[in-house]
Coordinates of C-alpha atoms and ligand atoms in Angstrom, one line a residue:
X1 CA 8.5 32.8 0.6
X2 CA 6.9 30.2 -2.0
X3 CA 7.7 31.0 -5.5
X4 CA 4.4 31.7 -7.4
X5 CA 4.6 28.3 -9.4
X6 CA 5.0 26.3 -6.2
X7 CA 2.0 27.8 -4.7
X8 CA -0.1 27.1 -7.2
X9 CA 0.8 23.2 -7.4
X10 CA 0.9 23.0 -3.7
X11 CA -2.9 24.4 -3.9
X12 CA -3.9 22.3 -6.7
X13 CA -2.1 19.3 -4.6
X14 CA -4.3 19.8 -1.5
X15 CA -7.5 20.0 -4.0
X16 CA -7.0 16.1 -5.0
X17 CA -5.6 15.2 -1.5
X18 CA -9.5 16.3 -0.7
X19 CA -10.8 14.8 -3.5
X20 CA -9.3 11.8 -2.7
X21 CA -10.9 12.0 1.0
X22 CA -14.3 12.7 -0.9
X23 CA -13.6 9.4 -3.3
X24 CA -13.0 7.1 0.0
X25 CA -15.9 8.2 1.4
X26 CA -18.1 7.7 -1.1
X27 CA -16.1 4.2 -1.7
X28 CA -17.0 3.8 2.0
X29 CA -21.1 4.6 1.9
X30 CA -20.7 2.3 -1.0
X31 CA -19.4 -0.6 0.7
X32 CA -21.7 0.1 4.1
X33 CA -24.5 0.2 1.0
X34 CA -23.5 -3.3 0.1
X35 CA -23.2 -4.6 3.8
X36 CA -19.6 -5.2 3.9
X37 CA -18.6 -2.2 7.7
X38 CA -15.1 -4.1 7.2
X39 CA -14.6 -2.9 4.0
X40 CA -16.6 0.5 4.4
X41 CA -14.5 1.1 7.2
X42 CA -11.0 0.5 5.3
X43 CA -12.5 3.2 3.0
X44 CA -13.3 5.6 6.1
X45 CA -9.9 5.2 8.0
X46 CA -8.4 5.9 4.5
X47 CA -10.8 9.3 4.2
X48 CA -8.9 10.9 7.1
X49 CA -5.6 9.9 6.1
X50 CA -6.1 11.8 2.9
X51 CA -7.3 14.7 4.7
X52 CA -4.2 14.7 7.2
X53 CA -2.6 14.7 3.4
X54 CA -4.8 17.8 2.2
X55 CA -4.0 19.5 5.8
X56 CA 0.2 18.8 5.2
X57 CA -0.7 21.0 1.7
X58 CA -2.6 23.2 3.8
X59 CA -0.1 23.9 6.4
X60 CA 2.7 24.2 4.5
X61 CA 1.2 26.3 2.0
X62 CA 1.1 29.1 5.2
X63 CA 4.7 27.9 6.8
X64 CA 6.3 29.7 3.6
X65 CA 3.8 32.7 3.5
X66 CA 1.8 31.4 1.1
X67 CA -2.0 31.7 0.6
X68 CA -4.2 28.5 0.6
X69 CA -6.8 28.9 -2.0
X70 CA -9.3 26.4 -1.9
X71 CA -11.4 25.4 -4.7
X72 CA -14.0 23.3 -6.2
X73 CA -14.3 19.9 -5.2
X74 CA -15.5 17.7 -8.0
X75 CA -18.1 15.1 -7.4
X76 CA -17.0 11.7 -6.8
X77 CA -18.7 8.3 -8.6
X78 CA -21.5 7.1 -6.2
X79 CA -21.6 3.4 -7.5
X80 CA -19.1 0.3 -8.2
X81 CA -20.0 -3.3 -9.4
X82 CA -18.2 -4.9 -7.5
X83 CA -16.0 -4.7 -4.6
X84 CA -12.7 -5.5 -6.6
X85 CA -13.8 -2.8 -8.7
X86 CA -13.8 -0.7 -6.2
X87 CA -10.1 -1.5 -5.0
X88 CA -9.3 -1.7 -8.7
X89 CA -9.9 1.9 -8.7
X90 CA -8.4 3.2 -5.8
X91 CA -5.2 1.2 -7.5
X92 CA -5.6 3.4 -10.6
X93 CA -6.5 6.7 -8.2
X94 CA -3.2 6.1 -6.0
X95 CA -1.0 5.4 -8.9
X96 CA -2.1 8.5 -10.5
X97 CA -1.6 10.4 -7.1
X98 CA 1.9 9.2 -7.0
X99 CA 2.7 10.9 -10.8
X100 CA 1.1 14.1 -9.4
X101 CA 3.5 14.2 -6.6
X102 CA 6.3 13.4 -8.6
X103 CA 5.1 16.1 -10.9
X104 CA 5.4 18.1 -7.9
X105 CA 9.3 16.6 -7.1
X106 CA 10.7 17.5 -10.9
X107 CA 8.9 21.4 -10.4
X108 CA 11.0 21.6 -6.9
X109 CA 14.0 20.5 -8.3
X110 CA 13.4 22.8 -11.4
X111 CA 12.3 26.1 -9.3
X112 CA 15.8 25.1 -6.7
X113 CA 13.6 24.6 -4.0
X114 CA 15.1 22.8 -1.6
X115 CA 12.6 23.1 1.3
X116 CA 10.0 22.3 -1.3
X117 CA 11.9 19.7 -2.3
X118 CA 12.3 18.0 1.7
X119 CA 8.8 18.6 2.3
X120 CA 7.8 16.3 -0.7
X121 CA 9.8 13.6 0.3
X122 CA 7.2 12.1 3.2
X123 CA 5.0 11.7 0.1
X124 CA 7.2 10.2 -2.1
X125 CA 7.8 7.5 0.5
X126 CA 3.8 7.6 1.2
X127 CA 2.6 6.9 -1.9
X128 CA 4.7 3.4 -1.9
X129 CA 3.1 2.7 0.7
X130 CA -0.7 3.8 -0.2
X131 CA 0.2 1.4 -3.6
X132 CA 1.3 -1.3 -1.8
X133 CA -1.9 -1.3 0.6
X134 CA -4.1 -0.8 -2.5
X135 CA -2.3 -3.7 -4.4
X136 CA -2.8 -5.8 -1.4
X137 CA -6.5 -4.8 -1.3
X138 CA -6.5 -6.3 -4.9
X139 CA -5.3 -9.5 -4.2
X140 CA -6.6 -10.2 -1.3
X141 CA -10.3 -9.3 -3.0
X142 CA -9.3 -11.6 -6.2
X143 CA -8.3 -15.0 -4.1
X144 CA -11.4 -14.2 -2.2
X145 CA -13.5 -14.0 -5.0
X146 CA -13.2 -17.9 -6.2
X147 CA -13.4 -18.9 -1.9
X148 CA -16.9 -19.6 -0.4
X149 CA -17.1 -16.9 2.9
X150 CA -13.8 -15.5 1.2
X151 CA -15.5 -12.4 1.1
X152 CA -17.1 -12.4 4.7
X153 CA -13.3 -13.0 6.0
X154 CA -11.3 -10.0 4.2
X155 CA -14.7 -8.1 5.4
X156 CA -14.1 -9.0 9.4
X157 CA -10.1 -8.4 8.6
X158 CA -10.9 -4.9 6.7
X159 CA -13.1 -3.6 10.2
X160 CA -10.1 -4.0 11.9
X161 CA -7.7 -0.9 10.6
X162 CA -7.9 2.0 12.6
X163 CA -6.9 5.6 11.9
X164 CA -3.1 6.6 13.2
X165 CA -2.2 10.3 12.5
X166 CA 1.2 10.4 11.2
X167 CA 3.7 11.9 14.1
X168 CA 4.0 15.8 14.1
X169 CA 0.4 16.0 12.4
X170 CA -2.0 18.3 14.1
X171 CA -4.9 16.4 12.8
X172 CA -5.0 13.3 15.4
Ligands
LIG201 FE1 -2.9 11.2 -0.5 FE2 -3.7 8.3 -1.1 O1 -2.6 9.7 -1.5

C-alpha cells in the first residue's frame, strides 16, 4: 500500500510529467510555426516520452493500491524568440524536473520505502540523460547560430529522432 505522503507526490509527479508533454508540444507548434518540422518534430517525439513518464506515475500509482488523481494542467507559454530560447528553456524545465524527482528520492528514503525507492531509480538515470540531450540541443543551436545554413542543418538532423517506448512500457 502507498503511504499517504507518497501518493500524493507520485500524483503531483505525473501532473508535471503532463505538463511537460503539454510544454513540448506547444515548443513543437512553435517550431512548425517558424518552419523548422526538424526541430518541431524533436519537440513532438519528446511530448510522448514525457507522457510514457506521466503514464510510469500513473501506473504505479495503482500497482500499490493507490488512487491517481488527476488535476489541473496549467497552460503552457505559446511563444519563444528564438530557437535557442526555446532549448534554453527546456534546459532550465529538465533541470528543474530532475530536483523534483530527487525531491521525490530523499521522501522515499525518509518514508523507508524501498519499492518507492527502486521505482525512482529509472528516473534518476533519465533525467541525465533528458539533460544531456537538452544541453546538446544548446550547443548544437549556439555554433549554428554564427554558421550560414547552420540552422537549416541541425533542422534536417532534428526531423530525424523518432519515438522509442522504453522496454516494459505499455504506451508503444
Ligand atoms: Fe519527464 Fe523530461 O522529464
Amino acid at each position: 500500500m502507498l503511504g499517504e505522503k507518497i501518493e500524493k507526490a507520485f500524483n503531483a509527479q505525473l501532473n508535471a510529467e503532463g505538463w511537460s508533454a503539454y510544454l513540448y508540444l506547444s515548443m513543437s507548434a512553435w517550431f512548425s510555426s517558424q518552419n523548422l518540422p526538424g526541430l518541431a518534430n524533436w519537440m513532438r517525439v519528446q511530448a510522448r516520452e514525457e507522457m510514457v513518464h506521466a503514464m510510469k506515475f500513473f501506473d504505479y500509482i495503482q500497482s500499490r493500491g493507490g488512487r491517481v488523481n488527476l488535476t489541473e494542467v496549467a497552460a503552457p507559454s505559446f511563444e519563444w524568440k528564438t530557437p535557442l530560447d526555446a532549448f534554453e528553456n527546456v534546459l532550465a524545465h529538465e533541470r528543474k524536473v530532475t530536483g523534483l524527482i530527487h525531491a521525490l528520492v530523499d521522501l522515499a528514503a525518509a518514508e523507508k520505502d524501498h519499492a518507492a525507492s527502486s521505482f525512482l531509480r529509472w528516473f534518476v538515470d533519465e533525467q541525465v540523460e533528458e539533460e544531456e540531450s537538452a544541453e546538446a540541443a544548446v550547443c548544437k543551436l549556439k555554433l549554428a547560430g554564427d554558421a550560414p545554413g547552420g540552422l537549416f542543418l541541425l533542422d534536417r538532423e532534428m526531423a530525424e529522432r523518432v519515438f522509442t517506448p522504453p522496454a516494459g512500457s505499455k504506451d508503444a
